[in-house]
Coordinates of C-alpha atoms and ligand atoms in Angstrom, one line a residue:
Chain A
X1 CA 113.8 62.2 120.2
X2 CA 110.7 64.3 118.9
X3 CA 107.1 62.8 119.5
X4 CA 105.0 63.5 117.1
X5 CA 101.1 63.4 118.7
X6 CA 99.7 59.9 118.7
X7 CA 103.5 58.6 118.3
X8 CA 104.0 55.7 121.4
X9 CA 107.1 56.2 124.3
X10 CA 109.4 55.0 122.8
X11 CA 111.1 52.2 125.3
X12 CA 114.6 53.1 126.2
X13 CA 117.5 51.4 128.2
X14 CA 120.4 53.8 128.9
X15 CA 123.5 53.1 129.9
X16 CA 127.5 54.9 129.9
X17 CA 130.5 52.5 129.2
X18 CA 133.9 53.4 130.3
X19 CA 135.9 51.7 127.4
X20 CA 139.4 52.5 128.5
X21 CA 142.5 51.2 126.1
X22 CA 146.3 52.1 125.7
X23 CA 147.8 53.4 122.5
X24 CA 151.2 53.3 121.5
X25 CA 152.0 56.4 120.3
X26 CA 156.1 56.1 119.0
X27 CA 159.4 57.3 120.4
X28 CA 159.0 60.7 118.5
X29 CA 156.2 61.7 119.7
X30 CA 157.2 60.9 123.2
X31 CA 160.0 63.7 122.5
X32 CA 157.7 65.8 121.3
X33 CA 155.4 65.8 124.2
X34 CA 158.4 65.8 126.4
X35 CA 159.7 69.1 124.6
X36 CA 156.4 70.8 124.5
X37 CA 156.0 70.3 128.4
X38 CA 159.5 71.4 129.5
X39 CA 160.8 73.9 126.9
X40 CA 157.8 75.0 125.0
X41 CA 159.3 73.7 122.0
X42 CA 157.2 72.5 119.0
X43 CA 159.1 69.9 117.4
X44 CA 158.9 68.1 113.3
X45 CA 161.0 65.1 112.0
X46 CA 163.1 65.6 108.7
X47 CA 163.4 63.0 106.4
X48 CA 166.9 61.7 105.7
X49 CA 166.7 61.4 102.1
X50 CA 164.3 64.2 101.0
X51 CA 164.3 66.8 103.3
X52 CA 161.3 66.8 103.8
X53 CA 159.8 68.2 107.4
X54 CA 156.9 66.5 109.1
X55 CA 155.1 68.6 111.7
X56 CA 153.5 66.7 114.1
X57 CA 157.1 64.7 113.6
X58 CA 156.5 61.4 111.4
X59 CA 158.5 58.0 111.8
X60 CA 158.9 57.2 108.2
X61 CA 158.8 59.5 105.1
X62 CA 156.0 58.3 103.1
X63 CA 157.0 59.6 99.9
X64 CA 160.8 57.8 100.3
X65 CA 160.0 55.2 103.0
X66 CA 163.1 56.4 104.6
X67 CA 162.7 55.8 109.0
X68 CA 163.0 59.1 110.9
X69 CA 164.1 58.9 114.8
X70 CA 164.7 61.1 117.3
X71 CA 167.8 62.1 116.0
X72 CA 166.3 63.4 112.8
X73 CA 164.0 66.1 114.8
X74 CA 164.0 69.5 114.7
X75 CA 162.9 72.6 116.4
X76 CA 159.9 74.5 114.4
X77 CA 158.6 78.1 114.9
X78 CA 155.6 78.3 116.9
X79 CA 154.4 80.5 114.0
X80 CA 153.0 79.8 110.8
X81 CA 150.4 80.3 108.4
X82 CA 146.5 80.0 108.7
X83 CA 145.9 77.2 105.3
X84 CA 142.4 76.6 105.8
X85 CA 139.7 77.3 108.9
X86 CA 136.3 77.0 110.0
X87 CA 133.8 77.7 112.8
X88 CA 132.5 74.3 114.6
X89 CA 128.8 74.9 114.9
X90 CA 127.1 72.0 115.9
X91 CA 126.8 70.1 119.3
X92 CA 128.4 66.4 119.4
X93 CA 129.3 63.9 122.0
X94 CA 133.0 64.1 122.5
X95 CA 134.7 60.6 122.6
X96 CA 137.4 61.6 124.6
X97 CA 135.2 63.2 127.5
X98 CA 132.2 61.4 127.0
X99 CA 130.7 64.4 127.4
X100 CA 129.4 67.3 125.2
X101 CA 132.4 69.6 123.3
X102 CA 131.8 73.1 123.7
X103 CA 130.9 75.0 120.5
X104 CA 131.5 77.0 118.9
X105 CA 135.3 77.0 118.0
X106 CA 137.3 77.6 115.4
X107 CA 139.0 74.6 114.1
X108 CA 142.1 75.1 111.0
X109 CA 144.9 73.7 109.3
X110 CA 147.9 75.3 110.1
X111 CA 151.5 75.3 108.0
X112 CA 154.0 76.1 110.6
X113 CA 157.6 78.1 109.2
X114 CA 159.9 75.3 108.7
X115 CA 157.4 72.7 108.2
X116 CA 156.2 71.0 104.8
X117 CA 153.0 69.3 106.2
X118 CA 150.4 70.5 107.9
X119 CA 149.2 70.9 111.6
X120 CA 145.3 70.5 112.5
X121 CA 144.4 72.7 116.1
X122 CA 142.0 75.1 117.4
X123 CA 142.0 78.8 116.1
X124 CA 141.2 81.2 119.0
X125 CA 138.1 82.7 116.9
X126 CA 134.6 81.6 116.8
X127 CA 134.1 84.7 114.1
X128 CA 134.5 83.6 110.9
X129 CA 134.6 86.4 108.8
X130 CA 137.5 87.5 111.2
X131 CA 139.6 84.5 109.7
X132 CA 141.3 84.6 106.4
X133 CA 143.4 81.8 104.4
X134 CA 146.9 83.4 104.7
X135 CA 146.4 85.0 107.8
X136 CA 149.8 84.5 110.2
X137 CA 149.1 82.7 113.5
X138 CA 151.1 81.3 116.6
X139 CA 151.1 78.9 119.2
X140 CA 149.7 79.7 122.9
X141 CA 150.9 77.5 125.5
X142 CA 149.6 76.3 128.5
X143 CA 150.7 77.4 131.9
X144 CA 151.0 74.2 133.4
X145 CA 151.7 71.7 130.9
X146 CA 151.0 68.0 130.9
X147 CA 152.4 66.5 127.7
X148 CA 149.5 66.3 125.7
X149 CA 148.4 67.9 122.3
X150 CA 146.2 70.7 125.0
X151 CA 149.5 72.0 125.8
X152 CA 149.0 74.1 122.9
X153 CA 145.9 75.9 123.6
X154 CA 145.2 77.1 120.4
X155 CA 146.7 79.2 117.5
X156 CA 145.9 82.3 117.8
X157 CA 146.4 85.2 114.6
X158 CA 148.8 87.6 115.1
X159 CA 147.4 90.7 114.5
X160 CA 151.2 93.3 113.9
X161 CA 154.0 90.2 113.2
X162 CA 157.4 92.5 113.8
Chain B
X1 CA 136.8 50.3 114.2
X2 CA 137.8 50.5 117.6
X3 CA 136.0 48.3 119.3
X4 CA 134.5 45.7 117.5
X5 CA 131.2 47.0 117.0
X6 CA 128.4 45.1 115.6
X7 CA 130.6 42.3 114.8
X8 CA 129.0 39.7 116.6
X9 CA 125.6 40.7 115.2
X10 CA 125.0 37.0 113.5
X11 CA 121.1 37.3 113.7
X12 CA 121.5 40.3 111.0
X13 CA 124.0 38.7 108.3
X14 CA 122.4 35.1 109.1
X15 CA 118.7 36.0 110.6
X16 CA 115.4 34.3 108.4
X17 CA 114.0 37.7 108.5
X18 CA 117.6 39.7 107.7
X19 CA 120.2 38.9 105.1
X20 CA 119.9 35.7 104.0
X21 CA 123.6 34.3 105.0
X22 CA 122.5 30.9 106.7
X23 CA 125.1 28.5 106.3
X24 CA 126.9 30.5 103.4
X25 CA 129.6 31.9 103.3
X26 CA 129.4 35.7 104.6
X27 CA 132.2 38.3 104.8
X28 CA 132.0 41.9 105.9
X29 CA 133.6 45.3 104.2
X30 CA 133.8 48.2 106.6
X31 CA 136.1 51.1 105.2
X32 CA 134.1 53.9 106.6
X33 CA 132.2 55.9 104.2
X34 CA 133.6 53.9 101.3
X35 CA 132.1 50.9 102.7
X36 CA 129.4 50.8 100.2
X37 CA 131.4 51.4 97.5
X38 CA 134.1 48.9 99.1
X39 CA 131.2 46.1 99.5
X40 CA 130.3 46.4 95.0
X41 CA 134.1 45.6 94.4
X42 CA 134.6 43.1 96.6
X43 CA 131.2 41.1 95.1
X44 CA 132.5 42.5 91.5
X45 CA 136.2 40.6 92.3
X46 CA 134.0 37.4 93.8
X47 CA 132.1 36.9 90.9
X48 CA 134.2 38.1 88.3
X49 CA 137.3 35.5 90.0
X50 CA 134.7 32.7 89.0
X51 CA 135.0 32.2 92.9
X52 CA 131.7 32.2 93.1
X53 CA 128.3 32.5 90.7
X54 CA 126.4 34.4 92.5
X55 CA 126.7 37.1 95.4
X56 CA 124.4 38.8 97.0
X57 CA 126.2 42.4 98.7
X58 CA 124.2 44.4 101.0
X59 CA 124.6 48.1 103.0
X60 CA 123.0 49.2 105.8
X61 CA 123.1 51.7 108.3
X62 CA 120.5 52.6 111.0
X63 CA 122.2 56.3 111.8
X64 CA 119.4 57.3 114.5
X65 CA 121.1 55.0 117.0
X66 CA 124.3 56.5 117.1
X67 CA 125.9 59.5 117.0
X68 CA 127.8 60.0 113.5
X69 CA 129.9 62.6 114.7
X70 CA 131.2 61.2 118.0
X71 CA 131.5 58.1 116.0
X72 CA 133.7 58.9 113.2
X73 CA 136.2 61.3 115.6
X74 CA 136.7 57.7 116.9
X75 CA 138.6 56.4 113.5
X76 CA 141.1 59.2 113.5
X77 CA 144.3 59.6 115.3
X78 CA 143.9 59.2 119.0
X79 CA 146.6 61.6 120.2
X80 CA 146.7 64.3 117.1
X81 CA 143.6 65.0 115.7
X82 CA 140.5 63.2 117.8
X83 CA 140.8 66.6 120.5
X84 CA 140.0 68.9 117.6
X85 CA 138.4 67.1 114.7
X86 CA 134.5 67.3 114.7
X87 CA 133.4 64.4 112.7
X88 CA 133.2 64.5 108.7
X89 CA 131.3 67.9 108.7
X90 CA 134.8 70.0 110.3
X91 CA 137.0 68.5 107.6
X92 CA 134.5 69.1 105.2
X93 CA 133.8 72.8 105.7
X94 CA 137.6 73.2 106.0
X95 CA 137.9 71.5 102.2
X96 CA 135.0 73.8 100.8
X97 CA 136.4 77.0 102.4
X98 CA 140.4 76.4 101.1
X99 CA 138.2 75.4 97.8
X100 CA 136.2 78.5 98.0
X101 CA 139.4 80.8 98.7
X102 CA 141.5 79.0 95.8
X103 CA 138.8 79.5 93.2
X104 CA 136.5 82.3 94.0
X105 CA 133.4 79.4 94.4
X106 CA 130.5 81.2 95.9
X107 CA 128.2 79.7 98.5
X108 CA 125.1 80.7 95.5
X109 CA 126.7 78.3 93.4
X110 CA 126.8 75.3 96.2
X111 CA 123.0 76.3 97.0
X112 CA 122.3 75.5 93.5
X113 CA 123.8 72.1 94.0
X114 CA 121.7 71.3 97.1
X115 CA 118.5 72.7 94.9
X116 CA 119.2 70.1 92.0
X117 CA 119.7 67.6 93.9
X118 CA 116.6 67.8 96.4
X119 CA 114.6 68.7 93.5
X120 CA 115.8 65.3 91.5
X121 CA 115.2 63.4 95.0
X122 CA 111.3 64.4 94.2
X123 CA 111.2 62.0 91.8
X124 CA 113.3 59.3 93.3
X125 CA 110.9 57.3 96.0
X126 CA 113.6 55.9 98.0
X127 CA 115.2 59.5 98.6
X128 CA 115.4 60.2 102.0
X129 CA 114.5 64.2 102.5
X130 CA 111.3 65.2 100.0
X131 CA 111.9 69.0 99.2
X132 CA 110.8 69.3 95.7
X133 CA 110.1 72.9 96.5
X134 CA 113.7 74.1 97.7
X135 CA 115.1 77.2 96.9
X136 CA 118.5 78.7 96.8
X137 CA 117.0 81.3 98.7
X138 CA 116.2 78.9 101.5
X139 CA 119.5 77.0 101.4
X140 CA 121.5 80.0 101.8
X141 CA 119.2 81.3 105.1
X142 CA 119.7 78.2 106.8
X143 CA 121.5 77.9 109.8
X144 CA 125.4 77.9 109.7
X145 CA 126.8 74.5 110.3
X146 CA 130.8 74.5 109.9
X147 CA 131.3 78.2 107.9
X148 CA 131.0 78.0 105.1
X149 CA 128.7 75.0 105.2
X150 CA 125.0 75.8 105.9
X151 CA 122.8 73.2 107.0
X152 CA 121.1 72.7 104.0
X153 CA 124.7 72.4 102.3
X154 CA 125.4 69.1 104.1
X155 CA 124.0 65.7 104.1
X156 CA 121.3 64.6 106.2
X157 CA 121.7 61.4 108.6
X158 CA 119.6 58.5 107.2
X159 CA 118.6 54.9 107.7
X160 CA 118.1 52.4 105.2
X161 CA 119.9 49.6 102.9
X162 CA 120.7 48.5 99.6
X163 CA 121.2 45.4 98.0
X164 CA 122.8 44.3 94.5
X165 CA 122.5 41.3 93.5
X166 CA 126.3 39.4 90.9
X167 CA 126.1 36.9 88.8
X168 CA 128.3 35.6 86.0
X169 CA 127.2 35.8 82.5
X170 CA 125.9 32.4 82.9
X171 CA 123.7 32.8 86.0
X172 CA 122.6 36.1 84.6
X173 CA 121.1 34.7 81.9
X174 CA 118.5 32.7 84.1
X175 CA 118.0 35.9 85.7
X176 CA 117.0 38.9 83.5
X177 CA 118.2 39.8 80.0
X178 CA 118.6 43.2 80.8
X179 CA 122.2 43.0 83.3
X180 CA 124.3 45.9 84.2
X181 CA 127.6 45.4 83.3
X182 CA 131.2 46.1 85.0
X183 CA 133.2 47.7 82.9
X184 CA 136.1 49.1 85.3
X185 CA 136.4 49.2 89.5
X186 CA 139.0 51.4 90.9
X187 CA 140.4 52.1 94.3
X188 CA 142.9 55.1 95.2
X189 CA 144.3 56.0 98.5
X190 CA 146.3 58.8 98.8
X191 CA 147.7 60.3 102.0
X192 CA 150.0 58.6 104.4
X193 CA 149.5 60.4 107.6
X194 CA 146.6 63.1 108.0
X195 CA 147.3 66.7 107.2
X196 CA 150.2 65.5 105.0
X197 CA 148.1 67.6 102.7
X198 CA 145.3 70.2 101.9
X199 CA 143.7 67.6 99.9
X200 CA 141.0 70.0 99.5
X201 CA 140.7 68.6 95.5
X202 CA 140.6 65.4 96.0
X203 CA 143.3 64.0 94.4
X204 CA 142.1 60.3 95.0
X205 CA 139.2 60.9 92.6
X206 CA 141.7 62.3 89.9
X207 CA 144.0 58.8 90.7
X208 CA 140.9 56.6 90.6
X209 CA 139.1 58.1 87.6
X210 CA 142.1 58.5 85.7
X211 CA 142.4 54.4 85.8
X212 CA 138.9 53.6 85.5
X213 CA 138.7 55.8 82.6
X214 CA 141.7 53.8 80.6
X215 CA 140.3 50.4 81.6
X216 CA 136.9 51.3 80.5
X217 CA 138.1 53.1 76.9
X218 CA 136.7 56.5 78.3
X219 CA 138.7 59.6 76.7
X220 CA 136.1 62.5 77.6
X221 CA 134.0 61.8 81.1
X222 CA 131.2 64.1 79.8
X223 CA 130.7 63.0 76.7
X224 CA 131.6 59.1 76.7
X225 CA 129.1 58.9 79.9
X226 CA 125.7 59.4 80.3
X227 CA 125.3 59.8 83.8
X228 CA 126.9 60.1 87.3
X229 CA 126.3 59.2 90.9
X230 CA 128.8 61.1 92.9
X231 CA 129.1 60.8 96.3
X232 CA 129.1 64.6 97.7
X233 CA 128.2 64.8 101.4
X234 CA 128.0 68.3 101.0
X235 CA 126.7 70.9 98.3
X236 CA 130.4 72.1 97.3
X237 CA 131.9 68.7 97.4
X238 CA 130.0 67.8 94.8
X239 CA 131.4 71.7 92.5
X240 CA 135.1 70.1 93.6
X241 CA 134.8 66.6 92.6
X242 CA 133.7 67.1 89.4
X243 CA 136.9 68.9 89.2
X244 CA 138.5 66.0 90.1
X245 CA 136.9 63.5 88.3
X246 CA 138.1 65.0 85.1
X247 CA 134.0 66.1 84.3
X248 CA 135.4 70.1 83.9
X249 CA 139.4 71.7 84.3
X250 CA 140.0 72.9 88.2
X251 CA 138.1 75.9 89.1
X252 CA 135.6 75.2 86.8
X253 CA 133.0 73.0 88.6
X254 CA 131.1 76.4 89.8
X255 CA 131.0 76.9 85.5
X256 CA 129.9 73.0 84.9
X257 CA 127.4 73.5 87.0
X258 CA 126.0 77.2 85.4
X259 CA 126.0 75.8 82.1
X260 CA 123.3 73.3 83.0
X261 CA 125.4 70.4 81.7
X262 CA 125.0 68.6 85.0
X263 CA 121.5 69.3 85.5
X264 CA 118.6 65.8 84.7
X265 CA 117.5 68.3 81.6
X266 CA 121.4 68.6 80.7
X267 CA 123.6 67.1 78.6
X268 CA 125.3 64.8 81.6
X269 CA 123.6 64.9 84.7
X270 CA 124.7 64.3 87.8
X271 CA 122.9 62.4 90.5
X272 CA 119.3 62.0 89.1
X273 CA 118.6 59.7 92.2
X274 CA 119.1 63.0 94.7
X275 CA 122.7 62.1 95.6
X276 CA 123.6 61.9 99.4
X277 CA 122.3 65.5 99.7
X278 CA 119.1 64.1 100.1
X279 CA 120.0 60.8 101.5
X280 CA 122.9 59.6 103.7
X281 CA 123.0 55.8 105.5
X282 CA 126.6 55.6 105.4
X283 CA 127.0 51.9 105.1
X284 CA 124.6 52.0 102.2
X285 CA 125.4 55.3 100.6
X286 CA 128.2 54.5 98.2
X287 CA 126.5 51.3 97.6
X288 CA 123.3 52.7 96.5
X289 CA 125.3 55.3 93.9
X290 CA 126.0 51.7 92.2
X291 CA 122.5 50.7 92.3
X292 CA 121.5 53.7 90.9
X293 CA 123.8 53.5 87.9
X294 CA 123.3 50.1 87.4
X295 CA 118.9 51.2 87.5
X296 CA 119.8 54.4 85.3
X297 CA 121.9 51.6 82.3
X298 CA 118.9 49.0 83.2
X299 CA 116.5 51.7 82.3
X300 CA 114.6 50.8 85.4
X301 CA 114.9 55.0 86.9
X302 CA 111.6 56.0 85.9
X303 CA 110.9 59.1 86.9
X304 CA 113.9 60.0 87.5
X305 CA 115.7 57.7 84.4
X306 CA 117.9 59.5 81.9
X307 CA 117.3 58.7 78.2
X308 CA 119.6 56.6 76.4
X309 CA 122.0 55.7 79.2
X310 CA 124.7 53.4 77.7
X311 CA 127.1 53.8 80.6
X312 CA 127.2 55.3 83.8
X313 CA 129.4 56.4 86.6
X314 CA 129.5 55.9 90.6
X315 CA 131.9 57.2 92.9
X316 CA 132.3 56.3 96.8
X317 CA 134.1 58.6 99.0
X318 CA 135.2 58.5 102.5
X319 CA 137.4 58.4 105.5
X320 CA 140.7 59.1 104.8
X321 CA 140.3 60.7 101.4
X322 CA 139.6 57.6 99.8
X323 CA 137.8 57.4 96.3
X324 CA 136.3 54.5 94.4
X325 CA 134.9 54.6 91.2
X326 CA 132.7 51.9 89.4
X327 CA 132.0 52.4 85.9
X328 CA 129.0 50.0 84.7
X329 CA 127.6 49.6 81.1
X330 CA 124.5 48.6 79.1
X331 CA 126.9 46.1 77.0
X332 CA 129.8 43.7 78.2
X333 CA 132.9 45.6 77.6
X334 CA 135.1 43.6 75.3
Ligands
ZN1 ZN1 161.7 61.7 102.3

């Protein structure tokens, strides 16, 4: 908080809450955290009726209210296309830490081959006139994986796709 | 909201010295950044039900003690997006930047939103930031926020309130003979899941406008309208939802703008009050773009009043994509 000169101390009470709570987050995704830790594999859900492909994998097809399950998942590429990107410049508390997220990073939306929706994820580039809309990226895994979203590092741009 | 925050706060809604909801009947709207806008329908649909006479509807937001950012990563997905999401501004710069490479925007043009809108402000005494001598110059030096968003591109973080007051066309008539009236409220939601879409064009406002526009007998924006408070929490939302509010064709908001047409000297300007450029408590923020139109067809804008207004236009925008519009006019629409 800035003073200005003749401006009182302001009286504070701090204080840090743990505010743990559970989520219920769906068989699919349960799959797809269980593929991405043991196989590496990035996984969508394909809707029935319309085709359509949901990356991260959906349980109902909004535009047909068709119900996806497990059985209607598929293996995506880990590559894909850089849609939209920017360069996070600005310091914040982060919720899920409680503590300060390191900046900057580059944060995008990514349209992996295979998938009609879009995936949001870091881009491994804090230079922004390095990243282009267009530009072809792919998934870096984690060594150790957890089955968590981290488990994908980051996308990074593939410089020479063969 | 995840954890009930603020809900017990009875001393503000029911308080002497705060709202005056003592033994009445008090409900509150929270929808995120629409919540001002959500709070004017939901006293336009008590009133106009005959539910009640009159309602009073109120916005606030005190933004210095929280932080926004961490605060709104909070309302997304827990599992898929809170890990990478940085608040409004991340999804905002992504937007302008897809916006940008789809139409060949330039970063001048948004500066010379941020310019009109900070110098209209100068005339507006509840407008938070006071910069009637911004220049695109010093918009486009400042520091980079979210590429391409500059800090002077973005909204600031404000505190304040606003408060309407609804009545029937009974009760109004005890009150002042110089109402604003509704003539069309609209709500559109759009996306199912986040990142089904780009959505970088806002297809809400197109859904919402589109409706309000039929209801209220509007066939050209521009020219059936007088004026428009828009809610643009940064300098090129406000090039793209004019797009999507049918004000210009796609692409063409950089051109809108150009011309002059949405300038106060123009022929339908947009936000005269400073828009949320120059003032942004986000409980109150859509909220006070209905205040302002209804002041702008009251005639009550003074300085910054456009001539003539027979009916005006407020939008609220927010959270998931969502858009309201209001449209409110000088006359009863029959
Ligand atoms: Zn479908």
């Amino acid at each position: 908080m800035s003073k200005k000169k003749g401006q009182e101390k302001v009286f504070e009470i701090k204080w840090k809450t743990d505010l743990p709570y559970r989520y219920s987050i769906g068989k699919l995704a349960v799959k797809f955290f269980e593929e991405l830790k043991e196989n590496k594999k990035i996984m969508g859900s394909k809707c029935s009726k319309c085709g359509k492909v949901h990356s991260p994998p959906r349980a109902v097809c909004a535009e047909c209210f068709i119900e996806m399950t497990v059985e209607d998942m598929i293996e995506l590429s880990p590559r894909g296309t850089l849609e939209g990107f920017t360069v996070v410049n600005y310091p914040f508390t982060d919720p899920n830490t409680g503590g300060l997220r390191p900046f900057p990073y580059g944060y995008a939306i990514f349209k992996l081959d295979g998938a009609d929706t879009y995936t949001m994820h870091f881009v491994d580039e804090t230079d922004y006139t390095k990243l282009k809309v267009g530009q072809r990226v792919e998934a870096v895994f984690k060594e150790k994986r957890e089955g968590n979203i981290g488990d994908i590092l980051y996308y990074r741009v593939i410089k020479n796709e063969d | 909201m995840d954890h009930f925050e603020g809900i017990n706060f009875s001393e503000l809604m029911c308080g002497i010295e705060a709202a005056p909801g003592y033994l009445k009947p008090v409900v509150k709207v929270a929808t995120g950044g629409t919540t001002g806008s959500s709070l004017a329908i939901c006293g336009y649909h008590n009133v106009a039900s005959g539910i009640y006479n009159n309602v009073l509807v109120i916005g606030w937001e005190k933004l210095n003690e929280g932080g926004a950012t961490t605060g709104i990563i909070t309302a997304f997905d827990p599992v898929w997006e809170r890990p990478s999401l940085a608040g409004a501004l991340g999804p905002l710069a992504l937007m302008a930047g897809m916006y940008s490479a789809k139409y060949g925007i330039t970063a001048e043009q948004a500066a010379k939103v941020t310019v009109k809108n900070r110098s209209n402000a100068a005339n507006n005494p509840f407008a938070h930031l006071q910069m009637p001598n911004i220049t695109i110059d010093y918009v486009m030096s400042s520091q980079m926020i979210s590429y391409p968003l500059r800090l002077h591109d973005c909204c600031p973080q404000s505190e304040g309130a606003c408060a309407l007051i609804y009545a029937n066309e009974q009760e109004t008539k005890k009150i002042t003979d110089n109402p604003a009236w509704f003539h069309a409220v609209e709500t559109a939601h759009y996306y199912t899941f986040g990142t089904d879409d780009k959505m970088y064009d806002l297809p809400t406002a197109t859904i919402a406008s589109k409706k309000a526009y039929k209801k209220a007998g509007i066939k050209n924006p521009v020219k059936d309208l007088d004026v428009a408070e828009i809610y643009e929490p940064t300098s090129w939302s406000e090039l793209s939802w004019t797009e999507a509010l049918g004000f210009c064709k796609p692409g063409e908001g950089g051109k809108l703008l150009d011309e002059g047409i949405t300038q106060m000297s123009g022929e339908f300007p947009i936000n005269p009050s400073g828009g949320v450029l120059s003032t942004n408590p986000i409980g109150a923020t859509a909220l006070v773009r209905v205040a302002e139109a209804a002041t702008q067809v009251m005639g009550r804008g003074e300085k910054r009043q456009v001539p003539d207004v027979e009916k005006a236009l407020a939008m609220g925008f927010g959270g998931s994509l969502w858009t309201e519009i209001l449209i409110l006019g000088k006359e009863p629409l029959r």
